PDB file of C-alpha atoms in Angstrom:
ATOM      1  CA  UNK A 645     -17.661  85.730 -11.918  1.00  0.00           C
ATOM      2  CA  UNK A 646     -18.592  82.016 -11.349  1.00  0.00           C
ATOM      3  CA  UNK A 647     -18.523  81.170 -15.443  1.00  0.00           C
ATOM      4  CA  UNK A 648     -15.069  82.798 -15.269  1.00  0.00           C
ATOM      5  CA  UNK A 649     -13.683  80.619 -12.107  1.00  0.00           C
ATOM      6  CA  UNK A 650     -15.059  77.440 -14.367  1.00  0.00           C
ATOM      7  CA  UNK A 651     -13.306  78.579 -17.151  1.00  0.00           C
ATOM      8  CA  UNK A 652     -10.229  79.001 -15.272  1.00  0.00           C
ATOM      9  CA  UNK A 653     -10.668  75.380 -13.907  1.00  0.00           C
ATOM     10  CA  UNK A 654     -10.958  73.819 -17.176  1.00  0.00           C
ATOM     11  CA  UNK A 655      -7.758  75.464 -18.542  1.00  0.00           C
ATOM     12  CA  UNK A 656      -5.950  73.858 -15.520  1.00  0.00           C
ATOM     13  CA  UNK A 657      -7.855  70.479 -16.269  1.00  0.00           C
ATOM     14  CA  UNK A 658      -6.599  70.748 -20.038  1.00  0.00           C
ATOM     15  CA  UNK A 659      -3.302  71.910 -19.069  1.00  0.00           C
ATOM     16  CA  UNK A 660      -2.815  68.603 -17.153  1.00  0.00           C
ATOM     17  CA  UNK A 661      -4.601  65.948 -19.312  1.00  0.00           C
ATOM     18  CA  UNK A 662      -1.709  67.679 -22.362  1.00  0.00           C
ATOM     19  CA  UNK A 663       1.522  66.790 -19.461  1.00  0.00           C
ATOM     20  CA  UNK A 664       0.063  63.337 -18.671  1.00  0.00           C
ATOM     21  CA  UNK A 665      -0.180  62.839 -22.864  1.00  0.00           C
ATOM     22  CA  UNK A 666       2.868  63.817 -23.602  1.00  0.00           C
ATOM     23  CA  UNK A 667       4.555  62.059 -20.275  1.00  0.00           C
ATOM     24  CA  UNK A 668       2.854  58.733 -21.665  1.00  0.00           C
ATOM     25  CA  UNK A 669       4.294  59.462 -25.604  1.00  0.00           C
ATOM     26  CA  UNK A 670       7.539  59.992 -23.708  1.00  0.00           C
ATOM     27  CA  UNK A 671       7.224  56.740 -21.890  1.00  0.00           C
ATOM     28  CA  UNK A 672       6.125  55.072 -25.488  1.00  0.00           C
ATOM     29  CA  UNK A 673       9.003  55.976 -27.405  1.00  0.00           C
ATOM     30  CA  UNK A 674      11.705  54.893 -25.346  1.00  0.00           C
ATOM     31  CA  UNK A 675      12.934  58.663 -24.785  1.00  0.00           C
ATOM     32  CA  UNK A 676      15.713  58.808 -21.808  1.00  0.00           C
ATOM     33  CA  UNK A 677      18.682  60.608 -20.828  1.00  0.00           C
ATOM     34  CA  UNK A 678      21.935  59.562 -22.804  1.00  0.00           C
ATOM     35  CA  UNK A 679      23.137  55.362 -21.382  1.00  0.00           C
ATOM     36  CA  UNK A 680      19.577  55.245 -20.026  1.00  0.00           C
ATOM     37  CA  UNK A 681      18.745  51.854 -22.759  1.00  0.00           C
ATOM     38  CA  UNK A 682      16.227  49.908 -22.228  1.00  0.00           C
ATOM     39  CA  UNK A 683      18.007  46.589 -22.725  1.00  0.00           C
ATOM     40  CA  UNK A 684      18.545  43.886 -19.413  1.00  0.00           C
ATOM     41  CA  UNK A 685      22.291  43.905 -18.554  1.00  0.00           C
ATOM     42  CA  UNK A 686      23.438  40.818 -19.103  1.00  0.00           C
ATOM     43  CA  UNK A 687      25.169  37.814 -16.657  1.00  0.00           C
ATOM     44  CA  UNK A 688      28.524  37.324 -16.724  1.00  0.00           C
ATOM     45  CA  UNK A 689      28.566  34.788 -20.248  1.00  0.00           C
ATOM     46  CA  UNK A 690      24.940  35.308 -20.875  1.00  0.00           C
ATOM     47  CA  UNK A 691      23.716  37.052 -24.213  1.00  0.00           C
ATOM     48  CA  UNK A 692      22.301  40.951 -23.274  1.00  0.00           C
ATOM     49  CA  UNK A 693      18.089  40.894 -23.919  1.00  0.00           C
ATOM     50  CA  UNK A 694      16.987  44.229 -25.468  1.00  0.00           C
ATOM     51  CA  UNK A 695      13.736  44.506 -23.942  1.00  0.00           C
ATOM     52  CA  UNK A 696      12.201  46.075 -26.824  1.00  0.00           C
ATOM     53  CA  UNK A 697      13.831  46.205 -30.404  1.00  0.00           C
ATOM     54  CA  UNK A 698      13.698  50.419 -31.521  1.00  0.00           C
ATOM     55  CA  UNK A 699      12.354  50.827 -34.383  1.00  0.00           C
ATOM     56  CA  UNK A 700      15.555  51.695 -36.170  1.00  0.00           C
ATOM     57  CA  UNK A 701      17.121  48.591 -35.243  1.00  0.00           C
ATOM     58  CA  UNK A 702      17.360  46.978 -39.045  1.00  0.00           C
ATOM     59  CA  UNK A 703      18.720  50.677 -40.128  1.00  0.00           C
ATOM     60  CA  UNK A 704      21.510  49.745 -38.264  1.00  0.00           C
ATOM     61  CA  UNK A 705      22.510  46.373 -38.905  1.00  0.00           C
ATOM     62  CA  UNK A 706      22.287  47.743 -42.804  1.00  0.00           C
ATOM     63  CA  UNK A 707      24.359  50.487 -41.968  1.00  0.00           C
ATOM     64  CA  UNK A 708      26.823  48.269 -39.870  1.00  0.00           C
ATOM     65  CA  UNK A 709      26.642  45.565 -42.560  1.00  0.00           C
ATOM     66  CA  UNK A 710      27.794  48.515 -44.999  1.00  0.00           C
ATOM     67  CA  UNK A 711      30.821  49.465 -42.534  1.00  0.00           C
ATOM     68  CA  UNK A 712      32.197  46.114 -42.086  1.00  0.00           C
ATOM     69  CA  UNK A 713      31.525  45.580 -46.131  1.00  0.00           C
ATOM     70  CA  UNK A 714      28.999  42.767 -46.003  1.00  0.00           C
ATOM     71  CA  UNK A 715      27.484  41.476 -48.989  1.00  0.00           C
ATOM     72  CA  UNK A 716      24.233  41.525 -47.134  1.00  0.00           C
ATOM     73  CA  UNK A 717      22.803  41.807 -43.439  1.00  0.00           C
ATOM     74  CA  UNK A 718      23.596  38.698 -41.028  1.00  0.00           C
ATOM     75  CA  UNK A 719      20.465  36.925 -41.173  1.00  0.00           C
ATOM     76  CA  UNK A 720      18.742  36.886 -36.967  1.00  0.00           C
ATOM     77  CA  UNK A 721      18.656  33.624 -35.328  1.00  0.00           C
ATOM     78  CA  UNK A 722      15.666  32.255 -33.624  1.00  0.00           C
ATOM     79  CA  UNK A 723      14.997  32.097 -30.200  1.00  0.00           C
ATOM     80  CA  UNK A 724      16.548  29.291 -27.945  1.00  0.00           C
ATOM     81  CA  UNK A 725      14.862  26.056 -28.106  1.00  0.00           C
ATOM     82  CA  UNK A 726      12.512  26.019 -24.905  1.00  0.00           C
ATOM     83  CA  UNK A 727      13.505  22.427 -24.582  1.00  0.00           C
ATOM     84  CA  UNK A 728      17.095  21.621 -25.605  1.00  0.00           C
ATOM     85  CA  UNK A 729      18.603  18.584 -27.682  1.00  0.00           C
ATOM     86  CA  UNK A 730      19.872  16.024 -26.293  1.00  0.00           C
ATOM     87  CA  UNK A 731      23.439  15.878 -26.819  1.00  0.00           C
ATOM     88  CA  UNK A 732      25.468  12.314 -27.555  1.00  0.00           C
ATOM     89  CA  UNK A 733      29.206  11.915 -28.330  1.00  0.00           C
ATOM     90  CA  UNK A 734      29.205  11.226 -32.745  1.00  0.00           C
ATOM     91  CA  UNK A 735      29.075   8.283 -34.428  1.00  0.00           C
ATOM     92  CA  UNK A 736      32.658   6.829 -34.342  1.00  0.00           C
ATOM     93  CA  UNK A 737      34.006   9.558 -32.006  1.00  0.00           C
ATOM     94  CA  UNK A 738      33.445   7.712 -28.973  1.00  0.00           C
ATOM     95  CA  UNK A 739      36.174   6.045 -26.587  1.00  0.00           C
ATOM     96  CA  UNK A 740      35.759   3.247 -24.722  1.00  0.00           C
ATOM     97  CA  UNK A 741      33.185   3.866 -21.748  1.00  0.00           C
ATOM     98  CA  UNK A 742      31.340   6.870 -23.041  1.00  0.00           C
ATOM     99  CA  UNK A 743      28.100   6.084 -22.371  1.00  0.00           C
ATOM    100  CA  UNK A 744      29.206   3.759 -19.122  1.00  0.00           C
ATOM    101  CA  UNK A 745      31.166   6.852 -17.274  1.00  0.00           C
ATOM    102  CA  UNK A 746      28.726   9.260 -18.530  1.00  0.00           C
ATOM    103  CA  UNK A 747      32.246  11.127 -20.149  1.00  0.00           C
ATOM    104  CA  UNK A 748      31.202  14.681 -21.892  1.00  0.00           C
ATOM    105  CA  UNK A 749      30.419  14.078 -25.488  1.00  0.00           C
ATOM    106  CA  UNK A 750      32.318  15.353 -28.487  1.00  0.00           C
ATOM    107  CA  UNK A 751      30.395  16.522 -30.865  1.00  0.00           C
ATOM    108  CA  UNK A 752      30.453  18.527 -34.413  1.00  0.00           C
ATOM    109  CA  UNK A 753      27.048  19.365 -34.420  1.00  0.00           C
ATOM    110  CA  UNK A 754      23.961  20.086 -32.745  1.00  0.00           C
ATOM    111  CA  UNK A 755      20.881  18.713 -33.259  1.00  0.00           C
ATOM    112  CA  UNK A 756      18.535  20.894 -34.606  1.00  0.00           C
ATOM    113  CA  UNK A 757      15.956  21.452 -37.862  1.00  0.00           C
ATOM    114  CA  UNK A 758      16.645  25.462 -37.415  1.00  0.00           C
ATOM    115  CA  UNK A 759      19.381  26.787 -39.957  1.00  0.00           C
ATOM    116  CA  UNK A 760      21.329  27.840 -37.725  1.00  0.00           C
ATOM    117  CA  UNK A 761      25.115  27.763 -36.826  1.00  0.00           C
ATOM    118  CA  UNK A 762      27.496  28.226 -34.336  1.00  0.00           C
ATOM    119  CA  UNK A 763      31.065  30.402 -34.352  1.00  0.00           C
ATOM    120  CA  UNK A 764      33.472  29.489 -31.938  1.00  0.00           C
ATOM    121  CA  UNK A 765      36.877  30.615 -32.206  1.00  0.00           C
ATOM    122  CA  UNK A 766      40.268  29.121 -30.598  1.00  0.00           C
ATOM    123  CA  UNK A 767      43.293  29.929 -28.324  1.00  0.00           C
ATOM    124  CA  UNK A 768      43.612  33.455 -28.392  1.00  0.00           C
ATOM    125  CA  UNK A 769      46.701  34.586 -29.779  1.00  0.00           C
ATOM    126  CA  UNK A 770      45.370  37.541 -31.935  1.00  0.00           C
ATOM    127  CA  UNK A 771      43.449  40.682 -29.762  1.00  0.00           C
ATOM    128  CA  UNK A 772      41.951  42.452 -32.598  1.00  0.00           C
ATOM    129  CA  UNK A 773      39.926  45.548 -31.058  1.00  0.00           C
ATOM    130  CA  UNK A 774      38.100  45.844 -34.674  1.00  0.00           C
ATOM    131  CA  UNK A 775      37.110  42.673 -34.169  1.00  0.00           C
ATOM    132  CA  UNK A 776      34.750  43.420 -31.185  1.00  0.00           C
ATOM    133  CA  UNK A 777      33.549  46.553 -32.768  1.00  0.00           C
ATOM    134  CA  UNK A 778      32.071  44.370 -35.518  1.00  0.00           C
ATOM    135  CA  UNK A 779      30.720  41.532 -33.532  1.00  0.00           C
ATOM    136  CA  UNK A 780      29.405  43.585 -31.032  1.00  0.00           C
ATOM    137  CA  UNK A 781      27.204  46.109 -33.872  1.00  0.00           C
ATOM    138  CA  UNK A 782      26.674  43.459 -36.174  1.00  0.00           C
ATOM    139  CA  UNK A 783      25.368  41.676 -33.333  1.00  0.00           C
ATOM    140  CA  UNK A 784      27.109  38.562 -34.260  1.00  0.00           C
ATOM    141  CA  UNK A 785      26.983  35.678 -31.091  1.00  0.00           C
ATOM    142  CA  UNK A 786      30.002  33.592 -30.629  1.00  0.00           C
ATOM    143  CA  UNK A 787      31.751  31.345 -28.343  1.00  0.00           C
ATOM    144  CA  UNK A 788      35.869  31.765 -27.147  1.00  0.00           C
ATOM    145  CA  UNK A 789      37.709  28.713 -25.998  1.00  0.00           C
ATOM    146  CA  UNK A 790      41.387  30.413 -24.826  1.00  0.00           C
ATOM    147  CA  UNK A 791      44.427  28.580 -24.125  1.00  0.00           C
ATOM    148  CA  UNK A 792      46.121  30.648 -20.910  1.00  0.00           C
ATOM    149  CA  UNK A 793      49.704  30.781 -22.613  1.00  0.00           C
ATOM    150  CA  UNK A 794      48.326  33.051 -25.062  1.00  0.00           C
ATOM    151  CA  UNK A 795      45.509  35.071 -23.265  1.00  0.00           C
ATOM    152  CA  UNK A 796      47.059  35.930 -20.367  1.00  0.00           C
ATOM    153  CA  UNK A 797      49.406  39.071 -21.424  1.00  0.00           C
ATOM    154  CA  UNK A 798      45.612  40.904 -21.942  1.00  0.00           C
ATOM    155  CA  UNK A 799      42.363  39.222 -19.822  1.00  0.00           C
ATOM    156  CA  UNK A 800      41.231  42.620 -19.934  1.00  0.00           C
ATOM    157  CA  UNK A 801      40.885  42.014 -24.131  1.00  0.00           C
ATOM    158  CA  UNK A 802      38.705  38.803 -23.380  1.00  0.00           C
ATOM    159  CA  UNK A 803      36.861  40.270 -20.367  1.00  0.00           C
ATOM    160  CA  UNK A 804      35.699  43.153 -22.710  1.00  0.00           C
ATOM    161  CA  UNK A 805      33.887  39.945 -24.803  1.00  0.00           C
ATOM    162  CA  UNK A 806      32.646  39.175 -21.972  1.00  0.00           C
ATOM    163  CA  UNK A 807      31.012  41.707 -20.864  1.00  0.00           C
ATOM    164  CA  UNK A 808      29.411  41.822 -24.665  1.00  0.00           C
ATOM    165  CA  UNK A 809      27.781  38.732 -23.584  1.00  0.00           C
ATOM    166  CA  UNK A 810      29.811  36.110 -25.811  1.00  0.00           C
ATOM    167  CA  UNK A 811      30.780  32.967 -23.921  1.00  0.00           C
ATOM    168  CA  UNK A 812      34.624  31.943 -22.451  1.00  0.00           C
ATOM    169  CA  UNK A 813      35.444  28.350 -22.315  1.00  0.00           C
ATOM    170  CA  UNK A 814      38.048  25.780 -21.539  1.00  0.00           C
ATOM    171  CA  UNK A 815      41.307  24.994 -24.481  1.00  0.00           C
ATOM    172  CA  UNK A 816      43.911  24.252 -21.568  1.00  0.00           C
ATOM    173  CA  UNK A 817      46.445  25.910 -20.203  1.00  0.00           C
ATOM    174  CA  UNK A 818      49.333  25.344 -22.848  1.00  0.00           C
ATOM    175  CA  UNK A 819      47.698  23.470 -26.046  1.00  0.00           C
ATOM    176  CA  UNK A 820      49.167  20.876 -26.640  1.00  0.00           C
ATOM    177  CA  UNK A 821      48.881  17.412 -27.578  1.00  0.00           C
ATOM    178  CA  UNK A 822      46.647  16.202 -25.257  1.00  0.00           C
ATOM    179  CA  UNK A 823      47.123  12.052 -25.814  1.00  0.00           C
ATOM    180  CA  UNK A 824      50.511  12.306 -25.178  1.00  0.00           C
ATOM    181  CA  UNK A 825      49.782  13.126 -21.876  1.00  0.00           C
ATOM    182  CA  UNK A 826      49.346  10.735 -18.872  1.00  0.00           C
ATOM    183  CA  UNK A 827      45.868  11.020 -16.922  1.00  0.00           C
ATOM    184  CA  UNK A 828      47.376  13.491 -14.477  1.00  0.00           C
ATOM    185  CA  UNK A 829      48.769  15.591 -16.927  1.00  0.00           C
ATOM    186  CA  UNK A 830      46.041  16.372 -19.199  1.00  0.00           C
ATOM    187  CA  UNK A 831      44.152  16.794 -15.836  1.00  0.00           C
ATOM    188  CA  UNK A 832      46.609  19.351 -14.902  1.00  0.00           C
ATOM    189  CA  UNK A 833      45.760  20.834 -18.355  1.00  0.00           C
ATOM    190  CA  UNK A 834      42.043  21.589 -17.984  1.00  0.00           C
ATOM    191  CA  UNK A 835      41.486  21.671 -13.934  1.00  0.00           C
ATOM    192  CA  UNK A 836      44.878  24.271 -14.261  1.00  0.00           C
ATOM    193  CA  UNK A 837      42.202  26.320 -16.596  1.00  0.00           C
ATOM    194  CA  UNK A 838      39.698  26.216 -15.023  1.00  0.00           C
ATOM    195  CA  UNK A 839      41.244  27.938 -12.005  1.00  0.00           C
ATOM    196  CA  UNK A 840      42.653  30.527 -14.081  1.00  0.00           C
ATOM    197  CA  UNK A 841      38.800  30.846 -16.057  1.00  0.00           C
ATOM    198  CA  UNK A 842      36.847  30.775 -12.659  1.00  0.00           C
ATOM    199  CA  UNK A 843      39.626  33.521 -11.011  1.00  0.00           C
ATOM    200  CA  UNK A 844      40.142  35.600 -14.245  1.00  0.00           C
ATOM    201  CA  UNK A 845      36.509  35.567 -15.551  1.00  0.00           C
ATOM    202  CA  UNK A 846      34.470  34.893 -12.652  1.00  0.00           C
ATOM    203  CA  UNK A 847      33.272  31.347 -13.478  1.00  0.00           C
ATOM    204  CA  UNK A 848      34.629  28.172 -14.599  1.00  0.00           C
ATOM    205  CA  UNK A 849      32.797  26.822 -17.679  1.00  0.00           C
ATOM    206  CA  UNK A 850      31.076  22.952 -18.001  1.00  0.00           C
ATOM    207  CA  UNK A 851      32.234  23.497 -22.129  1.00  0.00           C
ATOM    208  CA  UNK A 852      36.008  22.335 -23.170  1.00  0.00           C
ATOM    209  CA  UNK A 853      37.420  21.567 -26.589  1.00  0.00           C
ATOM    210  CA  UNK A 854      40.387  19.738 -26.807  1.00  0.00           C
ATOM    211  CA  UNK A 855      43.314  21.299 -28.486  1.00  0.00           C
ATOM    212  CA  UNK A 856      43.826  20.120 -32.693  1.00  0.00           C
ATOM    213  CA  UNK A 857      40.517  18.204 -31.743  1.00  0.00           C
ATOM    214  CA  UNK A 858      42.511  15.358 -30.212  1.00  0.00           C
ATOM    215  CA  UNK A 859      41.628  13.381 -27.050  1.00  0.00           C
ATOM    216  CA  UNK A 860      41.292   9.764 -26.135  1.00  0.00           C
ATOM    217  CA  UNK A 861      39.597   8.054 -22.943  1.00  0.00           C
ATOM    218  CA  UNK A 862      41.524   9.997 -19.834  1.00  0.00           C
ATOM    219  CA  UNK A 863      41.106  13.513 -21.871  1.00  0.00           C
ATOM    220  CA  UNK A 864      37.265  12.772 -21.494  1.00  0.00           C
ATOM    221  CA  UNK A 865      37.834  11.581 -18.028  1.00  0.00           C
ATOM    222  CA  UNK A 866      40.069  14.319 -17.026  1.00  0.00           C
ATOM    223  CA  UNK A 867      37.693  17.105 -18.555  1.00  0.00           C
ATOM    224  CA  UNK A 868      34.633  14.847 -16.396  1.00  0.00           C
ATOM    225  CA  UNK A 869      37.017  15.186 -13.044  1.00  0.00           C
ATOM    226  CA  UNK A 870      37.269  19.088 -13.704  1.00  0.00           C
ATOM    227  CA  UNK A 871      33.915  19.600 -14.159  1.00  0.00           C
ATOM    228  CA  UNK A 872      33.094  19.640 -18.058  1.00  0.00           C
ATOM    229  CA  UNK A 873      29.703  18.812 -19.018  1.00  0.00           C
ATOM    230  CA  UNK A 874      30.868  19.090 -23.467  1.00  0.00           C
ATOM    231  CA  UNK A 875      33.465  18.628 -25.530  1.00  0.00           C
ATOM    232  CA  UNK A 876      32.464  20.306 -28.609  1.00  0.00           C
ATOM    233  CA  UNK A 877      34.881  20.619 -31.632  1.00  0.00           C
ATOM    234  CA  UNK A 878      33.977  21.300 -35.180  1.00  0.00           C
ATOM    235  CA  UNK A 879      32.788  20.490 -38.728  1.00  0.00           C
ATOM    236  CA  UNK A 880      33.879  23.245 -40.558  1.00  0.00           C
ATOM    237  CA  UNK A 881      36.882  25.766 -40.465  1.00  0.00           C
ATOM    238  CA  UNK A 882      37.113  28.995 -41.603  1.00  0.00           C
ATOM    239  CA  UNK A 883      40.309  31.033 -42.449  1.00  0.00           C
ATOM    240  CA  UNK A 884      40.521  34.577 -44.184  1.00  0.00           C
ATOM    241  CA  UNK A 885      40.970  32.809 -47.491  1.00  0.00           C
ATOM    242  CA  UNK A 886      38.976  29.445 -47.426  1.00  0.00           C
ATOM    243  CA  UNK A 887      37.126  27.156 -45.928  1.00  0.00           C
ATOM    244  CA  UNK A 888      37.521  23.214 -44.893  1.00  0.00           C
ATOM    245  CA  UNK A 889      35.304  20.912 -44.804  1.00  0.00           C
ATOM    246  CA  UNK A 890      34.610  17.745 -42.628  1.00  0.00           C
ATOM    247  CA  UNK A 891      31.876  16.160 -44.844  1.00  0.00           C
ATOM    248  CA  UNK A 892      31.630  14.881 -48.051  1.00  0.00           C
ATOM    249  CA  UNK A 893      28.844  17.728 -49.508  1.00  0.00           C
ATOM    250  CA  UNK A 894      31.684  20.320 -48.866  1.00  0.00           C
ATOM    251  CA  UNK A 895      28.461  22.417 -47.413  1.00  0.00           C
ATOM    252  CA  UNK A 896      26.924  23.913 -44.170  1.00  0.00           C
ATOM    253  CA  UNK A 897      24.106  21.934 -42.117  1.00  0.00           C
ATOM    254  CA  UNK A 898      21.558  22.524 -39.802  1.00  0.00           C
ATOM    255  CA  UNK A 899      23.855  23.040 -35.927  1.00  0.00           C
ATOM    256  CA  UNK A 900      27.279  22.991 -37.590  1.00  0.00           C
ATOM    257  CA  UNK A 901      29.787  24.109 -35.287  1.00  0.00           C
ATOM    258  CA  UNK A 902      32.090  26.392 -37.108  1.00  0.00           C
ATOM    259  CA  UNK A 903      35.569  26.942 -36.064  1.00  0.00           C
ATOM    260  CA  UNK A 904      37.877  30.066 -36.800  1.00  0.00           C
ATOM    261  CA  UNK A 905      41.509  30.808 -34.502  1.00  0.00           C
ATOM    262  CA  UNK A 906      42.492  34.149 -33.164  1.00  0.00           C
ATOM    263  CA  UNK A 907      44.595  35.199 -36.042  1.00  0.00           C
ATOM    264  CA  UNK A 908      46.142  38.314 -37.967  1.00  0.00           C
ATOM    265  CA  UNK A 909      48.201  39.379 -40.324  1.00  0.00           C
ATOM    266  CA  UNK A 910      51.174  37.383 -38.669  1.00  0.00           C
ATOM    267  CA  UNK A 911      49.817  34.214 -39.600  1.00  0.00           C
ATOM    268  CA  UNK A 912      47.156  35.002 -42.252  1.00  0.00           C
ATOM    269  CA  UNK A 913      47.065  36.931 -45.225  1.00  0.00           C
ATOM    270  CA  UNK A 914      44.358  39.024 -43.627  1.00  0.00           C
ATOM    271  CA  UNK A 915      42.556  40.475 -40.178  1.00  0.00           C
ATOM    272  CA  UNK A 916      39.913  38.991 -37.941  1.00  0.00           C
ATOM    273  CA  UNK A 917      37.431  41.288 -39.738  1.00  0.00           C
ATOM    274  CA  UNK A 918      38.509  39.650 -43.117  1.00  0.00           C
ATOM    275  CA  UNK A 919      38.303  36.334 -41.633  1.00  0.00           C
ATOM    276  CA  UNK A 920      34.477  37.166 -39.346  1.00  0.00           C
ATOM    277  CA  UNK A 921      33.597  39.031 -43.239  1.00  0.00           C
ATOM    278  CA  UNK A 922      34.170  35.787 -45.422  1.00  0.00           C
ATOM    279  CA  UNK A 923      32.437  33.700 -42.805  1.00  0.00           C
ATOM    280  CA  UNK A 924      29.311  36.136 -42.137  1.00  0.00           C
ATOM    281  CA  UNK A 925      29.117  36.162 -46.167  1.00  0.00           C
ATOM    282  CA  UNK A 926      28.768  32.742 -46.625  1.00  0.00           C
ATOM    283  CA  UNK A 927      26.705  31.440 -44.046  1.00  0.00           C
ATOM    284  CA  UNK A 928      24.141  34.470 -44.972  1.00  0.00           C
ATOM    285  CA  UNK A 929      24.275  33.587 -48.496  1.00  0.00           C
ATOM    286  CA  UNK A 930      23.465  30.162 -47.728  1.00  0.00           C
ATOM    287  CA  UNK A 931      20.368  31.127 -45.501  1.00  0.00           C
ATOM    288  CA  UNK A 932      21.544  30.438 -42.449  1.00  0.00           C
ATOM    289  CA  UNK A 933      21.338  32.506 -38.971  1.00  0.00           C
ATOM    290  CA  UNK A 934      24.323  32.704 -36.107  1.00  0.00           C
ATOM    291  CA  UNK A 935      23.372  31.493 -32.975  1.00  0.00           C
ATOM    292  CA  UNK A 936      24.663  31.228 -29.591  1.00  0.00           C
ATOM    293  CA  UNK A 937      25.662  27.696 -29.167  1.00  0.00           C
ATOM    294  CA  UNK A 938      25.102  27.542 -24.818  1.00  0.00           C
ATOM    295  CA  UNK A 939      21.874  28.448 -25.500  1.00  0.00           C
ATOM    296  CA  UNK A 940      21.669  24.749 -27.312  1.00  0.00           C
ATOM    297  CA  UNK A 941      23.648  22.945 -24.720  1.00  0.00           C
TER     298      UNK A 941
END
């Protein structure tokens, strides 16, 4: 009787050392009900941080890559600098006082060894819903500088990027031409935005670039006045048929600041997608990683 009460104890032993197993390969493997990711939901203009990458993570960025019609898989950028560059206006785009009135630098690139560059895309016109589908599983980071005259029939469109973790900045309220503006006006420009950013998106940004890439002394001092920290523009341009060039090599650099517009058929000869599939092509091709550009600032 006793050898068959010890038996019966170490089936219930066995029985419970098997639950706690297979409890700890469930924990392992990442198993939960369906929306229960393990990823950090992101701040409002912060990148999302998967916790852990799943194992089939490269399966589908090949498979996305394949969808989209990518020549190859976007290459994955590095992680942020633990100690970011120091950013300075560039040589010869200065304006009197600069370094003086501490005015918010315009720049075309960032410093950095890393081959990596940056997407940022202007005003807003076009609201392409297959172009967040492909950014978003492609994984691609990029930055949106909106101009309100043109975003604000759909802040629901830009809020949705948000929420994807890509970054909303400053390109005033009406684009236009900002030195032929008085002080106030090009004041009324960006502070006017950054009501409308801080109401409609829950923060105004320190990041503005001025519209055609023109400014002169009061658009620095203006953007200073409304709180802007940069005043990045851009040393390449991509459309859905070509590229320009700001330098002489005609070729990508370490930190280049890449430009593309909200655009469609309308004004191109192609979609977003064509436009986000010959950039993604080239910079991969060319070895070089997309990478969040506030992370660098």
């Amino acid at each position: 009787m006793r050898a068959v009460v010890q038996n019966d104890k170490n089936r219930v032993v066995m029985a419970m050392a098997a639950l706690a197993a297979v409890a700890a390969v469930t924990v392992v493997s990442g198993c939960a009900g369906p929306g229960d990711q393990a990823e950090v939901r992101p701040a409002a203009g912060q990148q999302a941080h998967r916790a852990a990458a799943a194992p089939d993570d490269h399966a589908a960025l090949v498979a996305a890559a394949r969808r989209w019609g990518l020549d190859a898989v976007p290459l994955r950028p590095p992680d942020p600098p633990k100690h970011k560059p120091r950013i300075t206006a560039r040589d010869g785009f200065e304006v009197d006082g600069q370094v003086e009135d501490d005015l918010p630098p315009v720049f075309t690139t960032v410093p950095t060894r890393k081959k990596v560059v940056f997407l940022t895309i202007d005003d807003g016109a076009e609201k392409d819903p297959d172009f967040l589908r492909m950014m978003s599983e492609l994984r691609i980071p990029y930055t949106a500088f909106l101009s309100n005259y043109l975003v604000k029939d759909d802040y629901g469109y830009f809020r949705r990027m948000q929420a994807e973790g890509h970054t909303l900045n400053n390109h005033t309220l009406t684009h236009p031409y900002m030195p032929g503006l008085t002080y106030d006006e090009q004041k009324h420009e960006i502070c006017g935005m950054q009501d409308i950013m801080k109401r409609q998106f829950g923060k105004a940004p320190t990041v503005f670039r001025p519209p055609y890439g023109n400014y002169n002394g009061d658009t620095l001092r203006a953007a200073k006045a409304c709180g802007i920290k940069y005043a990045p523009i851009w040393d390449e341009e991509v459309f859905v048929d070509h590229w320009e060039y700001r330098e002489w090599d005609r070729g990508l650099h370490p930190g280049d600041i890449v430009l593309t517009h909200f655009r469609g058929r309308n004004d191109w000869d192609g979609t977003m997608v064509d436009d986000m599939r010959r950039f993604l092509n080239k910079v991969t091709r060319d070895g070089y990683a997309v990478a969040r550009l506030e992370d660098y600032l």
